[in-house]
mmCIF file of C-alpha atoms in Angstrom:
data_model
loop_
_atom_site.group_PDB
_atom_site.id
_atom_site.type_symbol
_atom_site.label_atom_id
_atom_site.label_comp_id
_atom_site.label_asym_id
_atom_site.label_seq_id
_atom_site.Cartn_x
_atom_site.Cartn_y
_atom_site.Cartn_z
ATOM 1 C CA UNK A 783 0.000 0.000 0.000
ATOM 2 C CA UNK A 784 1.115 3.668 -0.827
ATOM 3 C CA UNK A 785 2.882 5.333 2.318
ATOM 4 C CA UNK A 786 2.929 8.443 4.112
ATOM 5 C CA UNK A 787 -0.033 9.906 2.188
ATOM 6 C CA UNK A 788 -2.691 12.545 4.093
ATOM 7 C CA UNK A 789 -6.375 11.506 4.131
ATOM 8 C CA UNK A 790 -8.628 14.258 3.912
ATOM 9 C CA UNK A 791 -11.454 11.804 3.629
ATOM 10 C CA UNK A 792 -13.139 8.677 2.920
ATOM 11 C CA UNK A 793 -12.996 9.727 -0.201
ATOM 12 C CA UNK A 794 -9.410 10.463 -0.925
ATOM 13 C CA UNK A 795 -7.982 8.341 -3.676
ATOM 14 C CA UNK A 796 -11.700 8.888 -5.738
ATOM 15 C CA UNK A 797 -11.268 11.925 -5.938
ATOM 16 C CA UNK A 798 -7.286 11.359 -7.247
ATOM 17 C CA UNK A 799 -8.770 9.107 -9.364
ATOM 18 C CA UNK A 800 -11.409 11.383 -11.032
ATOM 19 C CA UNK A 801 -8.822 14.141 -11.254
ATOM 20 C CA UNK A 802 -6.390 12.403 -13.411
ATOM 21 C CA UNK A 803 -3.864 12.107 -10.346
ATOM 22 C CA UNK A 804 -1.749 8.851 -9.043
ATOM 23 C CA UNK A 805 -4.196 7.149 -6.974
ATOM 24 C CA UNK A 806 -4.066 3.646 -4.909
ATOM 25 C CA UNK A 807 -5.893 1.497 -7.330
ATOM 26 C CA UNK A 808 -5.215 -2.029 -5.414
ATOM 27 C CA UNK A 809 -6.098 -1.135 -1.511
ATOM 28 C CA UNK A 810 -8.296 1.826 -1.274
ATOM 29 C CA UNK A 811 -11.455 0.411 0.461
ATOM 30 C CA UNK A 812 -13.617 2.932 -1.106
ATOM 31 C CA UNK A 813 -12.702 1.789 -4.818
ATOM 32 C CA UNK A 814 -12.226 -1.856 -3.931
ATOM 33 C CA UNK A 815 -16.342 -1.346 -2.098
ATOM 34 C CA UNK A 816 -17.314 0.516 -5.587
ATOM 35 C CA UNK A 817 -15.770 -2.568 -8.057
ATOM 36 C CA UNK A 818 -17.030 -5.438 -5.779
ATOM 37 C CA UNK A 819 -20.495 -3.496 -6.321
ATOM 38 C CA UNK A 820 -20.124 -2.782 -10.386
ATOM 39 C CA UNK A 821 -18.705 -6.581 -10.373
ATOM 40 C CA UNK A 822 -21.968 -8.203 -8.898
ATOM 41 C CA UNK A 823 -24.082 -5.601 -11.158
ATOM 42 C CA UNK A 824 -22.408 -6.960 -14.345
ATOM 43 C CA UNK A 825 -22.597 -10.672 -12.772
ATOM 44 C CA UNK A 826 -26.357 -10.171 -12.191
ATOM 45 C CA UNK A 827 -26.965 -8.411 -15.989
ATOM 46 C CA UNK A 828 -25.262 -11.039 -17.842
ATOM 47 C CA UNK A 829 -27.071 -13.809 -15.826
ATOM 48 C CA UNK A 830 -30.033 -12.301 -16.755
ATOM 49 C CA UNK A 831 -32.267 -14.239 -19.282
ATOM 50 C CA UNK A 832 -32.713 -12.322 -22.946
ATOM 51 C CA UNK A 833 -36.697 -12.155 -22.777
ATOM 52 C CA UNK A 834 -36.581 -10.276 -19.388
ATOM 53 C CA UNK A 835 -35.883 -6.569 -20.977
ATOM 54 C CA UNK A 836 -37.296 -5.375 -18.035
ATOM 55 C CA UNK A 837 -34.963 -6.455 -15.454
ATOM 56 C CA UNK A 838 -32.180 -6.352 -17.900
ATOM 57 C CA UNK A 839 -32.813 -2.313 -18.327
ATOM 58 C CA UNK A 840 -33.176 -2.227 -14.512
ATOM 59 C CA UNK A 841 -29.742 -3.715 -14.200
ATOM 60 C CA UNK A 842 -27.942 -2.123 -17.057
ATOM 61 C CA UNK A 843 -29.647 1.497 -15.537
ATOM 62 C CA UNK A 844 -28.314 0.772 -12.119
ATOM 63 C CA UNK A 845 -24.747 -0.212 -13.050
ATOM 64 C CA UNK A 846 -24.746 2.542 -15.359
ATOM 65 C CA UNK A 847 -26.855 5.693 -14.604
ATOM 66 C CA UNK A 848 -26.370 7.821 -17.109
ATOM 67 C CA UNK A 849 -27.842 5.671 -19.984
ATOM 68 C CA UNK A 850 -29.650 7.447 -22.499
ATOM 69 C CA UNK A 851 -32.954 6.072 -24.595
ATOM 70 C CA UNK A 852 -33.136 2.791 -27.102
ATOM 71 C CA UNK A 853 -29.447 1.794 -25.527
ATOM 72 C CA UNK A 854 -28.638 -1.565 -26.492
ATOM 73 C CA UNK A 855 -26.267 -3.494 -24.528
ATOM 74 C CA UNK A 856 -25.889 -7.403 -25.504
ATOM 75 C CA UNK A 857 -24.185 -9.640 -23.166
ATOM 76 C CA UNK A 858 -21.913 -10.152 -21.580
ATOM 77 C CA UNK A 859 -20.509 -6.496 -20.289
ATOM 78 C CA UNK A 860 -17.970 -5.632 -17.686
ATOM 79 C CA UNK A 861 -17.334 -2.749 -15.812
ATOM 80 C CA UNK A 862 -14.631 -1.370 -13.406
ATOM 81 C CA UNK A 863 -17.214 0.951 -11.963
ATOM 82 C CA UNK A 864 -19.999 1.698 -14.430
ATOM 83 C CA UNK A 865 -20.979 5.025 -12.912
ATOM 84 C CA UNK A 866 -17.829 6.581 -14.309
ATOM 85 C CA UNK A 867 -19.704 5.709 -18.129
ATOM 86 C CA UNK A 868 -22.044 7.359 -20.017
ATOM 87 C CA UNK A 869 -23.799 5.964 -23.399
ATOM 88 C CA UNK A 870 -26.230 8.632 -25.297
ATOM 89 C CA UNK A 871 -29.036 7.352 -26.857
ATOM 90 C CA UNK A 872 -29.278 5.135 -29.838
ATOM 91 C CA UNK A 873 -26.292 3.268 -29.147
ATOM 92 C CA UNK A 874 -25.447 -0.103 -29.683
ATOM 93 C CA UNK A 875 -22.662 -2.277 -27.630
ATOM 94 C CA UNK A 876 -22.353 -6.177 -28.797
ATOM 95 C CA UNK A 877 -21.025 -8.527 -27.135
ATOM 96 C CA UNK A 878 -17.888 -9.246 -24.421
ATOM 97 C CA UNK A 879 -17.460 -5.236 -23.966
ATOM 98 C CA UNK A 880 -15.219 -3.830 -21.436
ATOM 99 C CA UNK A 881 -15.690 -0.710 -19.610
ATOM 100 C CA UNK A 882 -12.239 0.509 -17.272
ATOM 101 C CA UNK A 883 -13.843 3.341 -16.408
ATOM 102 C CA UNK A 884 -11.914 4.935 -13.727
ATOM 103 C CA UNK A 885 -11.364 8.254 -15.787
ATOM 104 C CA UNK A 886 -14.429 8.346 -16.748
ATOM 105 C CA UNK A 887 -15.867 6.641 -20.541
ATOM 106 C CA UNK A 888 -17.864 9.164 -22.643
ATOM 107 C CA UNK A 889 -20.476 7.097 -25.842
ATOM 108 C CA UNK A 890 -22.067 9.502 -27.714
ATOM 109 C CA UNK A 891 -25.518 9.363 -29.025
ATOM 110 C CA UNK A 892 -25.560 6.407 -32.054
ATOM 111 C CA UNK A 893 -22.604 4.824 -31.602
ATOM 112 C CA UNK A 894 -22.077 1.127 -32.560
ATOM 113 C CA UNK A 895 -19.484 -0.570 -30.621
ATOM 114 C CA UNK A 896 -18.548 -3.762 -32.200
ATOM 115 C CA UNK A 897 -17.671 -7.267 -30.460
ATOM 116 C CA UNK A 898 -15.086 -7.469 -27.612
ATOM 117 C CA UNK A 899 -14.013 -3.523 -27.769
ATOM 118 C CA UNK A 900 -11.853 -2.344 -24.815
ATOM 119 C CA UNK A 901 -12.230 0.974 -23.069
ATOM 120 C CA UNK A 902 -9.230 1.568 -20.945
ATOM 121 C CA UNK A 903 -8.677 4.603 -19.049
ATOM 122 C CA UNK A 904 -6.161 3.266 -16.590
ATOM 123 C CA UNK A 905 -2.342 3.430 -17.073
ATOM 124 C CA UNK A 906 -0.133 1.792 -14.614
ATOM 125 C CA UNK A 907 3.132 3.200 -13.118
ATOM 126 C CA UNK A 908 6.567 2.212 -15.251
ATOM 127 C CA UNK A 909 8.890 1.365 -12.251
ATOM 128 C CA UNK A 910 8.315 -2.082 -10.736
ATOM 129 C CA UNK A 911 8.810 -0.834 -7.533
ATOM 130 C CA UNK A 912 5.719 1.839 -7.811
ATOM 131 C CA UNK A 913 3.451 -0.281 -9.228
ATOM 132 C CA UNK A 914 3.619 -3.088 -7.145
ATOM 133 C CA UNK A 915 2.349 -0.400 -4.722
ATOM 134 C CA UNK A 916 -0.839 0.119 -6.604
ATOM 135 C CA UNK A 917 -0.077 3.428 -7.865
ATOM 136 C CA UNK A 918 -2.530 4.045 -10.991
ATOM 137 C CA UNK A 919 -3.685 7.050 -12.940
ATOM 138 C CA UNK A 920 -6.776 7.111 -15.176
ATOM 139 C CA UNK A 921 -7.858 9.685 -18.203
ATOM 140 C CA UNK A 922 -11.099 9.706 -20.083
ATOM 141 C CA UNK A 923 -12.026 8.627 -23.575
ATOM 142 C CA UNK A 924 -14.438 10.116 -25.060
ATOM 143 C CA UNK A 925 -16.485 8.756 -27.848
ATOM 144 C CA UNK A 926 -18.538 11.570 -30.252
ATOM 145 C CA UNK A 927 -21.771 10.974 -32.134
ATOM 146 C CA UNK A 928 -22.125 8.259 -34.460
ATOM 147 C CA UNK A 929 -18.808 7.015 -34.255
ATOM 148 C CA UNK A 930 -18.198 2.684 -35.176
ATOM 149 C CA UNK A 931 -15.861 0.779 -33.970
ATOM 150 C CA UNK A 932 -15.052 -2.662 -35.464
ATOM 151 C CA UNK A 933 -14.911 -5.764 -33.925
ATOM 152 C CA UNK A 934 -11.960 -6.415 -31.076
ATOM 153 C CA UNK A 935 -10.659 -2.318 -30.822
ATOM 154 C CA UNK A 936 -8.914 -1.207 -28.316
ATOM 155 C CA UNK A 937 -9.398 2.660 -26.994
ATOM 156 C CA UNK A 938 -6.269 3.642 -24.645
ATOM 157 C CA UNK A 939 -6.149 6.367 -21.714
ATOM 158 C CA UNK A 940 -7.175 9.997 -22.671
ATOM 159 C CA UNK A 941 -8.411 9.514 -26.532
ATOM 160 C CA UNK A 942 -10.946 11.235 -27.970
ATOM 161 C CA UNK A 943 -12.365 9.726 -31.345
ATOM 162 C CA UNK A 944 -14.609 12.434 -33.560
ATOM 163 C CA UNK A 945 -18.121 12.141 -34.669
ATOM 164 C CA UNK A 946 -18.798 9.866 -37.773
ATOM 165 C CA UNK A 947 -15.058 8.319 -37.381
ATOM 166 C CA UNK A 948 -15.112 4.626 -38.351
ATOM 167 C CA UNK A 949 -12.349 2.400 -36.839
ATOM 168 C CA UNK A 950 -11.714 -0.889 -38.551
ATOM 169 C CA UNK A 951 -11.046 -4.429 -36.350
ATOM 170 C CA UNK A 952 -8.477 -5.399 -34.553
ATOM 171 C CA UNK A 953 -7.172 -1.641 -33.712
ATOM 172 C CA UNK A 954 -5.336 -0.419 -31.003
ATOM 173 C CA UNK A 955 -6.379 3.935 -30.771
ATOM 174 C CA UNK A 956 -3.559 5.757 -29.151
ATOM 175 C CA UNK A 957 -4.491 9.183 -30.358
ATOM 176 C CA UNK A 958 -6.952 11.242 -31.309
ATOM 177 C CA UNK A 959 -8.929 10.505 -34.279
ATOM 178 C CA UNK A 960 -10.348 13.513 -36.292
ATOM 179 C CA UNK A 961 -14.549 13.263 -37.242
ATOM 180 C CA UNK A 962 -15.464 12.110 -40.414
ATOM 181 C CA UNK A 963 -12.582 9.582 -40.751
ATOM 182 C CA UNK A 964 -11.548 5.929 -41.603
ATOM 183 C CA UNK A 965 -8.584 5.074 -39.178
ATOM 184 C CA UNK A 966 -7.218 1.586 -38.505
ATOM 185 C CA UNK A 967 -3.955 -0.343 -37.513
ATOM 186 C CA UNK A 968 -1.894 -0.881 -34.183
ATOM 187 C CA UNK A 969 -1.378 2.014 -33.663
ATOM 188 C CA UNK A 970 -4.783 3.508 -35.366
ATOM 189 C CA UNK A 971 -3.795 5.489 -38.322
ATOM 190 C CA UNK A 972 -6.088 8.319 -40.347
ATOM 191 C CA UNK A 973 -6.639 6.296 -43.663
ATOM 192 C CA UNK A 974 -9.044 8.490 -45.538
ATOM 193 C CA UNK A 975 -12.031 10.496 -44.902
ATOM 194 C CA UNK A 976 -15.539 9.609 -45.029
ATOM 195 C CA UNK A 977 -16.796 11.034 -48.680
ATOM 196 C CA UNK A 978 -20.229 11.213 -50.051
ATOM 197 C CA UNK A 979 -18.787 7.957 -52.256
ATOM 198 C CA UNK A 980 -19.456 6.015 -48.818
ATOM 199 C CA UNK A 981 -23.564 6.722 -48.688
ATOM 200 C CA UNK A 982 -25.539 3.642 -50.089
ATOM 201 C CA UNK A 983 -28.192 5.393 -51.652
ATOM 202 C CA UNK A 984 -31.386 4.539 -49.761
ATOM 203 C CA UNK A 985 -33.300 5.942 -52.453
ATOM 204 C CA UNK A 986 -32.711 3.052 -54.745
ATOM 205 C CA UNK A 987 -33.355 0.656 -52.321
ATOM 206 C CA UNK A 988 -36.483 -1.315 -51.417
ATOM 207 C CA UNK A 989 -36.173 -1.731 -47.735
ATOM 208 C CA UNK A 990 -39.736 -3.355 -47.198
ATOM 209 C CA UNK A 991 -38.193 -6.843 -49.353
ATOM 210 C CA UNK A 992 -34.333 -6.298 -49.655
ATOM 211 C CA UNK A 993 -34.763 -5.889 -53.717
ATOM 212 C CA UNK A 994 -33.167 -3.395 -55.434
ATOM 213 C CA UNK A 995 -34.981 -1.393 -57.118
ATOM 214 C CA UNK A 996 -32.803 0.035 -60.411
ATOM 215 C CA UNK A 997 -33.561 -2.415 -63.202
#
């Protein structure tokens, strides 16, 4: 355990943690109370049969409160903390996601998150020595509106990705990623931008029986 540290209060190391400080991530009994809590919430959701939507959406509210409308969340999910995350409406998480939410996890309104995507805000210390200790510090991602992510992507401490950005499988996001872009690769790089060459043109489409329409 960290030494010779003052405690101001019960809620010392949160409030390290929240700041983007070191913190004690392995002893603090405050954060240890608060991930033994989010870790029987996420037990409890993913235990939860399909055809219950009720007590599924009870669940998913209470592990994470700020959950907008027509969220989508398919089993399972884990969570460090869950009320460090916020999802805006619309959006759609698949499968296996993980939420390491200690900075704090912003999804903006219509985002899909593909299967197994990673959310980590946490960074450990580099010396051996310190992080045996438990010393931790945490930065938030933020997600903007309508961004995708592809299947297994991983989203590191502090990024940011822009509105409409779509991030292919497998990628590891380090940085930054503008709006409006395709980015992919460990690390994620910018390929391209989205162009109006990317809209399927609904207008030729019959969506009522999957037919095209344009003979």
């Amino acid at each position: 355990m960290i030494q010779d540290r003052e405690w101001n209060s019960a809620e010392f190391e949160l409030s390290r943690m929240r700041s983007g400080q070191w913190y004690d991530a392995n002893f603090d009994p405050e954060l240890l109370s608060r991930r033994q809590k989010a870790d029987e919430l996420c037990f409890a959701f993913n235990q939860c049969s399909p055809a219950d939507q009720d007590g599924r959406q009870r669940l998913l509210r209470e592990l994470i409160p700020e959950l907008g409308e027509n969220v989508t969340v398919l089993t399972p999910l884990y969570a460090d903390y869950g009320s460090f995350t916020s999802i805006g409406s619309g959006s759609f998480l698949n499968h296996g996601c993980y939420l390491m939410d200690g900075g704090g996890i912003a999804i903006g309104r219509e985002c899909y998150i593909g299967p197994f995507c990673g959310f980590y805000t946490a960074t450990h210390a580099f010396d051996p020595e310190e992080r045996a200790q438990g010393l931790e510090k945490a930065e938030k991602i933020t997600l903007e509106e309508r961004v995708w992510l592809g299947a297994s992507v991983s989203v590191l401490p502090g990024v940011t990705i822009g509105t409409g950005a779509v991030i292919g499988a497998g990628s590891v996001v380090t940085r930054d990623i503008p709006p409006m872009t395709v980015a992919a690769g460990n690390p994620c790089r910018i390929l391209r931008r989205v162009t109006e060459q990317d809209r399927v043109n609904l207008k030729t489409l019959n969506l009522k029986t999957g037919e095209n329409d344009v003979k």
